[in-house]
Amino acid sequence: MKAVVKIRLKSGVLDPQGKATQNALEALGFSGVNGVRQGKIIEIELEGTDAGAAREDVDRMAQALLANSVIESYEIEIDGQ
Amino acid sequence: MKAVVKIRLKSGVLDPQGKATQNALEALGFSGVNGVRQGKIIEIELEGTDAGAAREDVDRMAQALLANSVIESYEIEIDGQ
Amino acid sequence: MKAAVIVFPGSNCDRDAADALTWVTGRPPAMVWHTSNELPNVDLIVIPGGFTHGDYLRVGAMAATAPIMGEVFRAGIRGVPVLGICNGFQILCETRLLPGALMRNASLNFICREVNLKIETTATPFTRSYPDGALVRLPIAHHDGNFFADEETLNRLEGEGRVVFRYVDKAGKRVPAANPNGSRNNIAGIANAAGNVLGLMPHPERAIDPATGGTDGTALFAGLHEALR
Amino acid sequence: MTGSPQITMEMVRQHGLSDDEYGFVTNTLGREPSLTELGIFSVMWSEHCSYKSSKVWLKTLPTAGPQVICGPGENAGIVDIGDGQCAIFKMESHNHPSYIEPYQGAATGVGGIMRDVFTMGARPVANLNALRFGAPEHPKTRHLVAGVVAGIGGYGNCVGIPTVGGEVGFDAAYNGNILVNAMCVGVASTDKIFYAAASGVGNPVVYVGSKTGRDGIHGATMASAEFDDATDEKRPTVQVGDPFTEKLLLEACLELMEEDAIIGIQDMGAAGLTSSSVEMADKGGVGIALDLDKVPQREIGMTAYEMMLSESQERMLMVLRPGREVDAAAIFEKWGLDFAVIGKTTDTGRLVVHHNGDLKADIPLHALGDGAPEYDRPWVEPKLAQALNIDTVPPPDSLLGALETMMGAPDLASRAWIWSQYDRTIGGDTVSPPGGDAAVVRVHGTAKGLAMSVDVTPRYCFADPREGGKQAVAECWRNITATGALPLALTDCLNFGNPERPQIMGQFAAAVTGMGEAARALAFPVVSGNVSLYNETNGEAILPTPSIGGVGLLTDIAMRCDIALKSDGDTLILIGPDGSHLGCSLYLKIIEGRGDGAPPRVDLHGEKIAGDFIRILIGEGAVNAVHDISDGGLLVAVAEMALAGNIGADIRFTNKEIASFIQAFGEDQGRYVVGVPDGGAHKVLAAARAVGVPVRLLGLAGGTELKVTGEMPISLQGLRDAHQTWLPDYMAGAQA
Ligand SMILES: Nc1ncnc2c1ncn2[C@@H]1O[C@H](COP(=O)(O)OP(=O)(O)O)[C@@H](O)[C@H]1O
Ligand SMILES: [Mg+2]
């Protein structure tokens, strides 16, 4: 079973990478880009077939390690059973 | 309009970050983790309302800057009109 | 003073920190491996710089979950002085001994150079030997030194005098041009409320030898040695 | 051999073997090779591993000296630095990978060279790099610079080894083929040096480090028969560096080396498992048997071919003393690294590889190592550039105006944007960081210092490869000398075009000849090195670029010298002849936009005398600033000294026979500018005359301006702005 954790910077947290990417896109001549934010996506291959249990596990992983709640929020998707 | 670009390492490309995260999860006592891969997610706020045009634009951005085609593959989602 | 240096996989300033401590105290610190569940009985804990676990995932995140960090956390709460340098600062934020987080430098580049710093408070065991308002020069060498905390936390840090090191210009002014990494309020180092836990991005341990980078870090170690004698 | 397809001539060609070479393969084996065997021959006989085109010429280089503990042939060269310690160093290219993927290419280049050094028992203490990019205006250049610099820093900073020096050049000849040459210097105890040779029979062959994936497998595999139904999964991939694992590998290897457990050890670099096992067995005169089922694997379904050719990074191969496997495994486990016994030494003299119980390769080792083909390729004498007709070069309106333009040009502009991204001070021993001639790193816990520099002037090498080869060695020697250190030995990285073209082979032969002459005359032997050929795109070769990396010894770092002017009133003196030679100079290139003329000649005798004299002056404390004169000539050297010390200078050109601008910008070799403390000038002048070194009084240090008699002064600030803005501004163009 595969779980996907999407980790984003909370709004209000300055995102240097997103900012630099936006500038670079503008420099390349792309117009109409109002904002860029960069986050992480973590794909986890899990044993087991119980989607509910998997979500709980992954939630604990996110809290314990994958995301830093001071600056980040996260979202979990479980798929492919 | 918001576009989301998901960028992943191509399969077969070494992912030191994913590997280290997997080890750390194991050290924390999470069992049943068979693999971890880490990618990027880039969210772009775009002007305009034409989803088709947006997708084309973002595809060009991905090729020109966002993804490194030598080691990464990407996927585009357009939403929220 | 008895000191311990915590060593993680990927620590790489552990020897430099140990050398600095040995030089000032006359005896080598205990080197404690991250998987240990026990801290020796020490007066000072140093978390050195480096790229623990490659700084993969997020700087300091994986090191913060190491078994030894539970002990360090408890010691820090008990009032044992804890010094986190560079990656050590990042780890202390991740363990929540210190507030905030360290993000990618605004330039996105790794930066290695000397910076001008103002010592904003001498009311910590780490800065007690510096004159009030001292201006010092220390090297920085980091990719993620951009300190972030929300408005409320920042106000608390400033209000409680917990900003210990700040990037300033030669005249001691806090100006944007003196900020190497985009850090909020030009913050280079902060303490916990009790003042016994300090995290800073600059490397005082690289500034104790006139042959290699000045001696402005000397007073930090000497001050600790005196305070913890 | 089980499961191997019939080898076709098409497959042979895709593996880069000539018909003759293939004939040699079938003769050696007495049969057709299996696909795995073909792959093994192909990588072992590649230019990169076999040095088949360059060997004949490399043999002409001097490699001995009382200071040399180990010359070329091992993973790195070793020189004695006294007190039971030695310096271990080498330079290597990662040109092609860096062009394809600049960050990872450069990063893995740094990782590879560090492994070469710590595999011999040394703790790396410094990294350096020599970089060549295309013209700044070429659309790819900026991206390549950014990626390469970030990759070098990203790897070295993470492992925690200071990057202390290097050089960077831009030229359109590198538009389609950049050069990334990485050098690493380490320090070891002389009684704890580890070599690659295996020995004994039945001793365990051990694999440690990262798992094996399909990284960087020989491109030829793409089209080989086995992959006719290749899926995406099977595609060979770019090598990604993992500096964290490298750091663990470094610590684990050094920890194991403290015990008496290792017989031979060899990093897995190019051609991975193949070259490491072949080299260890061949050097030790034993055989080796591998069971690939035991190899730690990152991907499923890897074939023997893939495992033998994989270039996955951060791996090592060792032969252990029998019975020491358990202790060794414990150390690697502690550091979280894979450890596996994958084979044993044998008495057959053959490389025997099994996978899934099937025999996949059985090759006499001699054919892969010493018995590999060797060519004396046809070559032609290089066409030398005509001497410059000086009458065609007009003087500039103002010397200082020309200087300002030159100091802000891509060739001479400050490289601080680059080295500020490298951790230069980690380790607490960097006593002279980048920005001067050679970097100096203290030998930890002692008063000794190692001086290091990387040098070559490709435009000279193109105009006259032999003089250019001499010049590269001489400049490196000179840079080390300018710190007060005694140059001990050098490593090289010889970057050239296609050796099958007689013109290129001629460049190579001449450059190596020149290098050898200089190395002999200066007692600066070659102890390690690397050859990178086929640096061409669409038949256009790069400039011949024999990068020279040198190491010297300072017995007391307190006595070192740097380029910064120290105080107002110090006397500036030129040691060596007046500037007279503008051919191939940066003045011509930058101010006149032309690159013609013969390069300056290197008078090796004069070079030696001047350098030895400089070293004596520094040792006696008679001078407080020394800078060699290289690119840009005398006035550029003085300007660099002024900027470094933030003290101005007032100088004059007093030779009436030579126009001032030629004295100012001539690139004559074997010269230095020294700063002499007040009252000491006489003695220096007299001493120079006594040993027969030309000298000339230039003027005085002081003030905040640079002054040349008869001209409007220029402020140091103005000069500094010109010098420092070009590279950051250029790189910011990526965003602005
Ligand atoms: N890629 C680089 N990495 C680190 N340091 C560099 C690099 N390129 C140049 N430098 C440093 O900048 C200074 C000037 O370089 P260069 O002009 O090539 O010196 P020189 O002419 O004395 O050989 C030297 O100290 C050199 O080590
Ligand atoms: Mg020089």
mmCIF file of N, CA and C in Angstrom, chain C residues 9-13 15-16 19 33 51-54 56 109-113 139 141 206 209 211-212, chain D residues 157-160 242-244 247-248 335 420-431 442 444 560:
data_model
loop_
_atom_site.group_PDB
_atom_site.id
_atom_site.type_symbol
_atom_site.label_atom_id
_atom_site.label_comp_id
_atom_site.label_asym_id
_atom_site.label_seq_id
_atom_site.Cartn_x
_atom_site.Cartn_y
_atom_site.Cartn_z
ATOM 1 N N PRO C 9 25.564 10.649 13.449
ATOM 2 C CA PRO C 9 26.078 10.354 12.111
ATOM 3 C C PRO C 9 25.964 11.628 11.278
ATOM 4 N N GLY C 10 27.076 12.068 10.734
ATOM 5 C CA GLY C 10 27.046 13.295 9.934
ATOM 6 C C GLY C 10 27.455 14.539 10.691
ATOM 7 N N SER C 11 27.663 14.447 11.999
ATOM 8 C CA SER C 11 28.275 15.586 12.710
ATOM 9 C C SER C 11 29.649 15.773 12.101
ATOM 10 N N ASN C 12 30.061 17.023 11.885
ATOM 11 C CA ASN C 12 31.425 17.163 11.381
ATOM 12 C C ASN C 12 32.200 18.295 12.037
ATOM 13 N N CYS C 13 31.583 18.975 12.998
ATOM 14 C CA CYS C 13 32.337 19.957 13.779
ATOM 15 C C CYS C 13 32.571 19.438 15.189
ATOM 16 N N ARG C 15 34.941 17.420 16.275
ATOM 17 C CA ARG C 15 36.337 17.545 16.689
ATOM 18 C C ARG C 15 36.688 19.001 17.004
ATOM 19 N N ASP C 16 36.191 19.921 16.183
ATOM 20 C CA ASP C 16 36.476 21.341 16.419
ATOM 21 C C ASP C 16 35.932 21.776 17.773
ATOM 22 N N ASP C 19 38.059 20.264 20.492
ATOM 23 C CA ASP C 19 39.338 20.971 20.600
ATOM 24 C C ASP C 19 39.170 22.279 21.376
ATOM 25 N N TRP C 33 27.800 9.223 21.825
ATOM 26 C CA TRP C 33 27.213 8.767 20.560
ATOM 27 C C TRP C 33 25.687 8.873 20.632
ATOM 28 N N PHE C 51 26.231 17.997 9.291
ATOM 29 C CA PHE C 51 25.071 17.680 8.462
ATOM 30 C C PHE C 51 24.529 16.351 8.983
ATOM 31 N N THR C 52 23.934 16.392 10.175
ATOM 32 C CA THR C 52 23.469 15.138 10.759
ATOM 33 C C THR C 52 22.455 14.480 9.835
ATOM 34 N N HIS C 53 22.648 13.205 9.609
ATOM 35 C CA HIS C 53 21.814 12.443 8.670
ATOM 36 C C HIS C 53 21.735 13.147 7.325
ATOM 37 N N GLY C 54 22.817 13.816 6.979
ATOM 38 C CA GLY C 54 22.879 14.486 5.687
ATOM 39 C C GLY C 54 22.026 15.743 5.622
ATOM 40 N N TYR C 56 19.162 15.574 5.397
ATOM 41 C CA TYR C 56 18.109 15.156 4.487
ATOM 42 C C TYR C 56 16.762 15.343 5.191
ATOM 43 N N ASN C 109 21.937 29.822 -1.449
ATOM 44 C CA ASN C 109 23.307 29.308 -1.496
ATOM 45 C C ASN C 109 23.834 29.006 -0.102
ATOM 46 N N PHE C 110 24.751 28.059 -0.033
ATOM 47 C CA PHE C 110 25.550 27.868 1.173
ATOM 48 C C PHE C 110 26.401 29.127 1.329
ATOM 49 N N ILE C 111 26.550 29.604 2.553
ATOM 50 C CA ILE C 111 27.361 30.801 2.768
ATOM 51 C C ILE C 111 28.432 30.518 3.792
ATOM 52 N N CYS C 112 29.677 30.779 3.423
ATOM 53 C CA CYS C 112 30.791 30.656 4.358
ATOM 54 C C CYS C 112 31.526 31.979 4.358
ATOM 55 N N ARG C 113 31.428 32.707 5.441
ATOM 56 C CA ARG C 113 32.191 33.946 5.566
ATOM 57 C C ARG C 113 32.158 34.428 6.996
ATOM 58 N N PRO C 139 32.863 33.351 12.164
ATOM 59 C CA PRO C 139 32.531 32.767 10.862
ATOM 60 C C PRO C 139 31.158 32.096 10.867
ATOM 61 N N ALA C 141 28.969 29.249 8.373
ATOM 62 C CA ALA C 141 29.125 28.284 7.277
ATOM 63 C C ALA C 141 27.879 27.415 7.291
ATOM 64 N N ARG C 206 35.330 28.062 15.915
ATOM 65 C CA ARG C 206 36.304 28.307 14.844
ATOM 66 C C ARG C 206 36.990 29.662 15.038
ATOM 67 N N ASP C 209 41.568 30.854 17.632
ATOM 68 C CA ASP C 209 42.970 30.717 17.269
ATOM 69 C C ASP C 209 43.335 31.826 16.280
ATOM 70 N N ALA C 211 45.588 32.154 14.355
ATOM 71 C CA ALA C 211 46.125 31.686 13.076
ATOM 72 C C ALA C 211 45.017 31.347 12.084
ATOM 73 N N THR C 212 43.818 31.083 12.562
ATOM 74 C CA THR C 212 42.795 30.600 11.639
ATOM 75 C C THR C 212 41.541 31.444 11.539
ATOM 76 N N ASN D 157 31.089 20.246 1.783
ATOM 77 C CA ASN D 157 30.610 20.871 3.015
ATOM 78 C C ASN D 157 29.951 19.834 3.913
ATOM 79 N N CYS D 158 29.190 18.957 3.299
ATOM 80 C CA CYS D 158 28.449 17.963 4.083
ATOM 81 C C CYS D 158 29.409 16.959 4.718
ATOM 82 N N VAL D 159 30.405 16.529 3.951
ATOM 83 C CA VAL D 159 31.363 15.579 4.531
ATOM 84 C C VAL D 159 32.219 16.280 5.592
ATOM 85 N N GLY D 160 32.370 17.601 5.427
ATOM 86 C CA GLY D 160 33.095 18.351 6.436
ATOM 87 C C GLY D 160 34.578 18.500 6.152
ATOM 88 N N ASP D 242 25.812 10.860 -2.451
ATOM 89 C CA ASP D 242 25.227 10.804 -1.121
ATOM 90 C C ASP D 242 26.337 11.120 -0.115
ATOM 91 N N PRO D 243 26.594 12.419 0.085
ATOM 92 C CA PRO D 243 27.737 12.803 0.928
ATOM 93 C C PRO D 243 27.596 12.315 2.365
ATOM 94 N N PHE D 244 26.373 12.142 2.808
ATOM 95 C CA PHE D 244 26.173 11.641 4.169
ATOM 96 C C PHE D 244 26.756 10.236 4.297
ATOM 97 N N LYS D 247 30.484 10.342 4.360
ATOM 98 C CA LYS D 247 31.027 10.706 5.677
ATOM 99 C C LYS D 247 31.054 9.472 6.597
ATOM 100 N N LEU D 248 29.995 8.692 6.546
ATOM 101 C CA LEU D 248 29.954 7.483 7.380
ATOM 102 C C LEU D 248 31.020 6.491 6.923
ATOM 103 N N TRP D 335 27.996 2.195 11.939
ATOM 104 C CA TRP D 335 27.845 3.376 11.085
ATOM 105 C C TRP D 335 26.685 3.229 10.099
ATOM 106 N N SER D 420 32.916 31.478 -1.539
ATOM 107 C CA SER D 420 32.086 31.765 -0.357
ATOM 108 C C SER D 420 30.989 30.712 -0.200
ATOM 109 N N GLN D 421 30.822 29.847 -1.205
ATOM 110 C CA GLN D 421 29.852 28.752 -1.058
ATOM 111 C C GLN D 421 30.509 27.457 -0.585
ATOM 112 N N TYR D 422 31.806 27.532 -0.350
ATOM 113 C CA TYR D 422 32.509 26.366 0.171
ATOM 114 C C TYR D 422 32.863 26.609 1.632
ATOM 115 N N ASP D 423 32.659 25.608 2.464
ATOM 116 C CA ASP D 423 33.139 25.717 3.833
ATOM 117 C C ASP D 423 34.665 25.629 3.783
ATOM 118 N N ARG D 424 35.308 26.749 4.102
ATOM 119 C CA ARG D 424 36.776 26.799 3.981
ATOM 120 C C ARG D 424 37.462 26.673 5.332
ATOM 121 N N THR D 425 36.680 26.810 6.403
ATOM 122 C CA THR D 425 37.322 26.911 7.710
ATOM 123 C C THR D 425 37.048 25.720 8.617
ATOM 124 N N ILE D 426 36.206 24.800 8.163
ATOM 125 C CA ILE D 426 35.903 23.650 9.010
ATOM 126 C C ILE D 426 37.193 22.865 9.270
ATOM 127 N N GLY D 427 37.313 22.350 10.458
ATOM 128 C CA GLY D 427 38.518 21.611 10.814
ATOM 129 C C GLY D 427 39.489 22.469 11.613
ATOM 130 N N GLY D 428 39.282 23.781 11.536
ATOM 131 C CA GLY D 428 40.076 24.684 12.367
ATOM 132 C C GLY D 428 41.542 24.760 12.004
ATOM 133 N N ASP D 429 41.887 24.386 10.780
ATOM 134 C CA ASP D 429 43.300 24.409 10.413
ATOM 135 C C ASP D 429 43.605 25.216 9.154
ATOM 136 N N THR D 430 42.592 25.858 8.576
ATOM 137 C CA THR D 430 42.837 26.625 7.350
ATOM 138 C C THR D 430 43.493 27.950 7.717
ATOM 139 N N VAL D 431 44.795 28.029 7.561
ATOM 140 C CA VAL D 431 45.488 29.248 7.975
ATOM 141 C C VAL D 431 45.631 30.239 6.824
ATOM 142 N N ARG D 442 47.007 23.845 8.166
ATOM 143 C CA ARG D 442 47.893 23.306 9.199
ATOM 144 C C ARG D 442 47.663 21.802 9.350
ATOM 145 N N HIS D 444 46.970 19.006 11.541
ATOM 146 C CA HIS D 444 46.279 19.110 12.826
ATOM 147 C C HIS D 444 47.170 18.736 14.015
ATOM 148 N N ARG D 560 54.785 31.474 7.558
ATOM 149 C CA ARG D 560 54.231 31.528 6.208
ATOM 150 C C ARG D 560 54.052 32.971 5.759
#
